[in-house]
XYZ file of C-alpha atoms in Angstrom:
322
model
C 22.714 38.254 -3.220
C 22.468 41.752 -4.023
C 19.251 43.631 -5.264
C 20.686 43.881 -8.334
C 21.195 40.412 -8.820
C 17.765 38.920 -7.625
C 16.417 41.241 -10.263
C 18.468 39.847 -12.793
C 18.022 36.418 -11.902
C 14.306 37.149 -11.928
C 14.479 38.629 -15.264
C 15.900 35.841 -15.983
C 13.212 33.260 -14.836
C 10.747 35.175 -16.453
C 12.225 35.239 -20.030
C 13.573 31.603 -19.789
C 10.204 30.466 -19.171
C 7.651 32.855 -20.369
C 9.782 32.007 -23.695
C 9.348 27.784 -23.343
C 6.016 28.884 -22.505
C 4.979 30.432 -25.917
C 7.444 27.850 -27.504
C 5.205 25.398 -26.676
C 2.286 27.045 -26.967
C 1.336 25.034 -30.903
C 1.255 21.895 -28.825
C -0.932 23.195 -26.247
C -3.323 24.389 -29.407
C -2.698 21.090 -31.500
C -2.304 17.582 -31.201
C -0.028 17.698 -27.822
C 2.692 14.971 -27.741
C 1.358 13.398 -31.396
C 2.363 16.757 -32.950
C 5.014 16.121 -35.967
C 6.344 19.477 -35.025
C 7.101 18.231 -31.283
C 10.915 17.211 -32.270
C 10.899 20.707 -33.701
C 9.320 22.690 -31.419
C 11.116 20.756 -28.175
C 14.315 21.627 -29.379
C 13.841 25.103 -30.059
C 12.165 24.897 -26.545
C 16.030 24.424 -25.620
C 17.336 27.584 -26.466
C 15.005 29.741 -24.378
C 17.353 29.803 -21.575
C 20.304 30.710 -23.593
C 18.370 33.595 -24.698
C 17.512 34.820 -21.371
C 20.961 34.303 -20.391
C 22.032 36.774 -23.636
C 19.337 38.967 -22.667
C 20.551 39.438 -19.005
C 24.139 39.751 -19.969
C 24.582 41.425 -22.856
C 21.248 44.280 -22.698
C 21.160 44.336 -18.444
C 23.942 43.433 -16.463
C 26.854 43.686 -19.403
C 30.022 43.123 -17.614
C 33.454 43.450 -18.625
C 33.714 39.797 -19.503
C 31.382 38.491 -20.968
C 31.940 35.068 -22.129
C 33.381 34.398 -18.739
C 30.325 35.770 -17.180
C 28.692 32.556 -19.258
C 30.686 29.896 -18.973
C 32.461 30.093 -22.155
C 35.841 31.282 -21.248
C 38.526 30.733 -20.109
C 38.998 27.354 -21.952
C 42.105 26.227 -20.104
C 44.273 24.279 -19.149
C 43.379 22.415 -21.890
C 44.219 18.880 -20.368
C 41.883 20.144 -17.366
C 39.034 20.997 -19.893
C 39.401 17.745 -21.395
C 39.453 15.549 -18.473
C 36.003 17.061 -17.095
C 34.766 16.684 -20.808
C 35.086 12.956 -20.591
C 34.096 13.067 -16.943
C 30.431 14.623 -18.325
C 30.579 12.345 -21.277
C 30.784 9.227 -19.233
C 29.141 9.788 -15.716
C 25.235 10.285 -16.873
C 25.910 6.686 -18.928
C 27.678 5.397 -15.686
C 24.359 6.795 -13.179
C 21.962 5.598 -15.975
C 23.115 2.259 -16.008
C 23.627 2.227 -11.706
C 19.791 3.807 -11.498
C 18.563 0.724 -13.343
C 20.631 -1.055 -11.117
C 19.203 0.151 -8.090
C 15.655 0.331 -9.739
C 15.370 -3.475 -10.574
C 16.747 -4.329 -6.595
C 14.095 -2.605 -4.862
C 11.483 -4.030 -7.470
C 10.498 -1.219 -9.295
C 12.327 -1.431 -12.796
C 11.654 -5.094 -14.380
C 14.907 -5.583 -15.591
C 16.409 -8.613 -18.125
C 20.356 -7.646 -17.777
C 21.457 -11.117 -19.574
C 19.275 -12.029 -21.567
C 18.161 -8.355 -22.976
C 14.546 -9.651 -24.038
C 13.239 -6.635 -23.938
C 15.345 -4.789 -26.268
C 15.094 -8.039 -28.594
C 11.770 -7.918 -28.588
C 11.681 -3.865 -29.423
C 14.185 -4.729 -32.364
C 12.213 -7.272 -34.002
C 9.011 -5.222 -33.957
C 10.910 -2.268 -35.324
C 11.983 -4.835 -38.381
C 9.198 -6.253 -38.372
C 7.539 -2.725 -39.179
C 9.919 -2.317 -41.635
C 9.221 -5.312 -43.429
C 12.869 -6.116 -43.074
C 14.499 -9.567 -41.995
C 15.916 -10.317 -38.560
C 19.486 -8.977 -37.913
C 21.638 -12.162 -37.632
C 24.233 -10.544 -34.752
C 24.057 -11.397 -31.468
C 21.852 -9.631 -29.008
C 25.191 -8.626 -26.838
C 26.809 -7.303 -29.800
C 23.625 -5.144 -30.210
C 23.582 -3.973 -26.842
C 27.196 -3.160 -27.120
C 26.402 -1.089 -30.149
C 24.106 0.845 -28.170
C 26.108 1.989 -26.225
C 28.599 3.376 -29.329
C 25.443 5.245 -30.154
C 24.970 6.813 -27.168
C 28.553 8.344 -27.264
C 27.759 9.643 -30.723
C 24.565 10.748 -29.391
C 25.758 12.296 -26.828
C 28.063 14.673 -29.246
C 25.035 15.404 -31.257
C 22.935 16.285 -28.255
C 25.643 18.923 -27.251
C 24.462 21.207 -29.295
C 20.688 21.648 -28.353
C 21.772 20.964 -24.680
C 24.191 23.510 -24.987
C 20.943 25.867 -25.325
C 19.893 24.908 -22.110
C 23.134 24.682 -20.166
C 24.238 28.245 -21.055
C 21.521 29.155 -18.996
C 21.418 27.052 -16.612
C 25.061 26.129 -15.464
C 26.593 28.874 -17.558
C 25.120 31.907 -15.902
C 22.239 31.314 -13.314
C 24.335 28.446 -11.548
C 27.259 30.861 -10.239
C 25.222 34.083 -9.775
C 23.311 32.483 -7.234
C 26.499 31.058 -5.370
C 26.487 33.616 -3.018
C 22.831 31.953 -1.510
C 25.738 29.029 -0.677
C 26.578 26.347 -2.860
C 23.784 23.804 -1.734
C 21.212 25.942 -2.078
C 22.274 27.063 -5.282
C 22.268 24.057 -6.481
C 18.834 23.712 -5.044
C 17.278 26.964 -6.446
C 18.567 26.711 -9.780
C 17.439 22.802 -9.909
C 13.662 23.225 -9.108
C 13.765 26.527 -11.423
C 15.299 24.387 -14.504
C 12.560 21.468 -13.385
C 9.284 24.059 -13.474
C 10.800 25.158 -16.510
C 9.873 21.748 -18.149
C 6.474 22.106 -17.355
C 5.096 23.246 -20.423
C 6.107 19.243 -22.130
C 5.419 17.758 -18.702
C 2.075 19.170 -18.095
C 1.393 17.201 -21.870
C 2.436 13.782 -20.523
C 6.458 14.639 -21.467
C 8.807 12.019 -19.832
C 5.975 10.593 -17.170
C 2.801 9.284 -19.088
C 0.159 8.242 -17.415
C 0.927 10.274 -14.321
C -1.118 13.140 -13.153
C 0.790 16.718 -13.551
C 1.116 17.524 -10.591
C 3.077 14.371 -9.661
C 4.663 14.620 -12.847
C 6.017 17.893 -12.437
C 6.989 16.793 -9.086
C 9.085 14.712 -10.191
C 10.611 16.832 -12.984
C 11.462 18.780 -10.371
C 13.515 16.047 -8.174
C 15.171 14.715 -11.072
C 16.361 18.194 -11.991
C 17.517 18.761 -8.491
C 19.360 15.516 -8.454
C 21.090 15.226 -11.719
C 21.682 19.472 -11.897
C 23.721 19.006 -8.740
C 25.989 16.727 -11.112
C 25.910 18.919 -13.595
C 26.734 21.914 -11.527
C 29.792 20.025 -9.892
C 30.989 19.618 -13.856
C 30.204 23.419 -14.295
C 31.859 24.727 -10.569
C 34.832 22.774 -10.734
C 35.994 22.657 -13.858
C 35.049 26.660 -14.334
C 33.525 26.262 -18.174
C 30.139 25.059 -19.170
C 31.253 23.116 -21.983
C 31.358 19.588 -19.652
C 27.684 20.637 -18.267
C 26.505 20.740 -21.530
C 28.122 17.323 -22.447
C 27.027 15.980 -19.593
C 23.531 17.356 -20.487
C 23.667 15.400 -24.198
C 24.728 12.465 -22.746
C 22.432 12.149 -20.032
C 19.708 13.141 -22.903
C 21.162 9.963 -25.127
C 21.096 7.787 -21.952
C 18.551 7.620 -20.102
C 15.928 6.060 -23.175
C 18.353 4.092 -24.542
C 19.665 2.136 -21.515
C 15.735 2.004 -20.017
C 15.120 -0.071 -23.628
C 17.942 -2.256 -23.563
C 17.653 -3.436 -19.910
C 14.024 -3.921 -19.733
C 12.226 -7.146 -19.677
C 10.178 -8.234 -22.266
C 6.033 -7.581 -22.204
C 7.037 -4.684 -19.482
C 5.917 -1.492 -18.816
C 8.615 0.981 -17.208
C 7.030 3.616 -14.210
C 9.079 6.306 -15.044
C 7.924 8.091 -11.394
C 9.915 5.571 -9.839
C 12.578 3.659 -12.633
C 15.195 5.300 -14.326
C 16.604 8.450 -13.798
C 13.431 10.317 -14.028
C 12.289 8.420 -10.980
C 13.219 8.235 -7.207
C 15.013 4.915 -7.423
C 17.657 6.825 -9.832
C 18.052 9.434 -7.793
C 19.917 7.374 -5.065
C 23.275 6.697 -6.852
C 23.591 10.371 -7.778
C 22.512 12.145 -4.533
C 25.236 9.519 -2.961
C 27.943 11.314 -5.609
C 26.989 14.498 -4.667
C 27.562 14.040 -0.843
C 30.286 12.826 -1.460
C 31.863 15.529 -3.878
C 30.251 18.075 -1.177
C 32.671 16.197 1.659
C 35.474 16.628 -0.267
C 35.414 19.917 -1.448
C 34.777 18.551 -4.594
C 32.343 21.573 -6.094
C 35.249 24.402 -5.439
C 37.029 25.120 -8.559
C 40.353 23.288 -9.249
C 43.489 25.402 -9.275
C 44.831 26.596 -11.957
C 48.676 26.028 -12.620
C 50.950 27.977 -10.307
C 47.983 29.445 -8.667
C 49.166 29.163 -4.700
C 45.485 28.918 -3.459
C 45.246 32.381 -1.571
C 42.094 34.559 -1.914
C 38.986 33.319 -3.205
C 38.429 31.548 -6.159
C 36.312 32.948 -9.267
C 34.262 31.876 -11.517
C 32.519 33.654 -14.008
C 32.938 36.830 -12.654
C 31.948 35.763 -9.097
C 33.176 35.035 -5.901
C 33.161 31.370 -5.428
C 32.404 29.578 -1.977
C 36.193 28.458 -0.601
C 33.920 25.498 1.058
C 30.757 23.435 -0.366
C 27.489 25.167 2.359
């Protein structure tokens, strides 16, 4: 990396998360977690990158091409576009599901995958609450509908993840390519995990755990699922399927915790779900494997014969995964 860049990436950094920082900051001053302003204030939380990423492009580096410089353009081939859209819609479910999986074989997520008692149980206290009658459909039918939520959630996540992912995947992602794909992916994993720590550091995502494990842990998870989301970004060349990926992950991992869980069960998010080690296992095995195979260099585009080195967003892109 040039000088010029590891200033801007710094610059960067510092806006992203001095920005999440003073976001947050009513929380840190008020009731924490219990605030009714934490939906509010989390999701505006989720636009500081895409600020810094404005900041940096448009006031300090401004290039020629801008919205390619960001992820946003080129949006084509279309059918290309598409098919990594549905690829970032479906494989956070798919890992969700396969952490849980994973999680409830080595002991550590007390799962109920047939008989789903703890998501009955969850629904009748939620009626319950409500004063409201039990629901006479089937528990599988239920489960099945929670998953048709999580696709819809998934499109209304997009836009709030979008926030982050322009950041993220859309800029920081391929300006530090030329450290080597690996440890970009690295770098720009543990940055987007510290940048979490302002809602960590409150009990975010891991309650009951001590922040400094918590954060931790922030950090591997952001490692581990940002090198699926950066395969989504790198190949496909946008950051429209990184930021679909990023709602449905958001949408997923909750929902599919609650409706596999045993009843009367408490879930250790340090080592269950995605947020914990046991989930990271299915994805870190994906990303070897996309890694062996090339898998994180940008497909061609039509009638492009392959010679000279591939770009993306402005810059030079790896021929092979390092």
């Amino acid at each position: 990396m040039s000088a010029r860049d590891v200033r801007a990436v710094t610059l960067f950094v510092l806006i992203a998360c001095g920005l999440a920082w003073l976001v947050a900051l009513p929380l840190w001053l008020g009731d924490g977690l219990a605030s009714p302003l934490f939906i509010v204030i989390a999701t505006a939380m989720m636009a500081t990158p895409s600020v810094a990423a404005l900041v940096v492009v448009f006031v300090v580096e401004r290039p020629s091409h801008r919205a390619r410089a960001l992820g946003l353009w080129p949006m084509a081939p279309a059918g290309r576009l598409i098919g990594y859209l549905a690829l970032g819609l479906v494989v956070p479910i798919v890992l969700a599901v396969a952490g849980l999986l994973v999680g409830a074989l080595l002991g550590v997520y007390p799962a109920d995958f047939t008989g789903f008692s703890g998501f009955a149980q969850t629904l009748d206290e939620q009626l319950s609450a409500a004063g409201l009658p039990a629901v006479p459909i089937p528990i599988g039918v239920m489960v099945a509908l929670q998953f048709v939520n999580i696709v819809v959630a998934a499109f209304l996540n997009l836009i709030p993840a979008f926030g982050e992912e322009l950041g993220w995947r859309g800029w920081l992602l391929p300006k530090l390519l030329p450290l080597g794909t690996v440890p970009a992916l690295l770098v720009s994993g543990l940055i987007w995990g510290l940048w979490h720590a302002p809602l960590v550091l409150l009990g975010y995502n891991y309650a009951g755990a001590p922040g400094w494990l918590a954060l931790t842990m922030m950090c591997g998870m952001c490692v581990v699922v940002g090198g699926v989301l950066g395969w989504l970004r790198l190949r496909s060349e946008s950051v429209w399927p990184a930021a679909l990926a990023h709602g449905s992950l958001n949408a997923a991992v909750g929902s599919t915790m609650i409706m596999f869980v045993a009843a009367d069960s408490t879930v250790d998010t340090t080592q269950a779900t995605l947020l914990g080690w046991s989930g990271w296992i299915v994805p870190l095995v994906l990303i070897a494997v996309l890694l062996a195979t090339g898998q994180f260099r940008p497909a061609r585009r039509a009638g492009d014969g392959g010679s000279g080195p591939a770009v993306s967003s402005g810059v030079p892109v790896q021929t092979a995964p390092r």
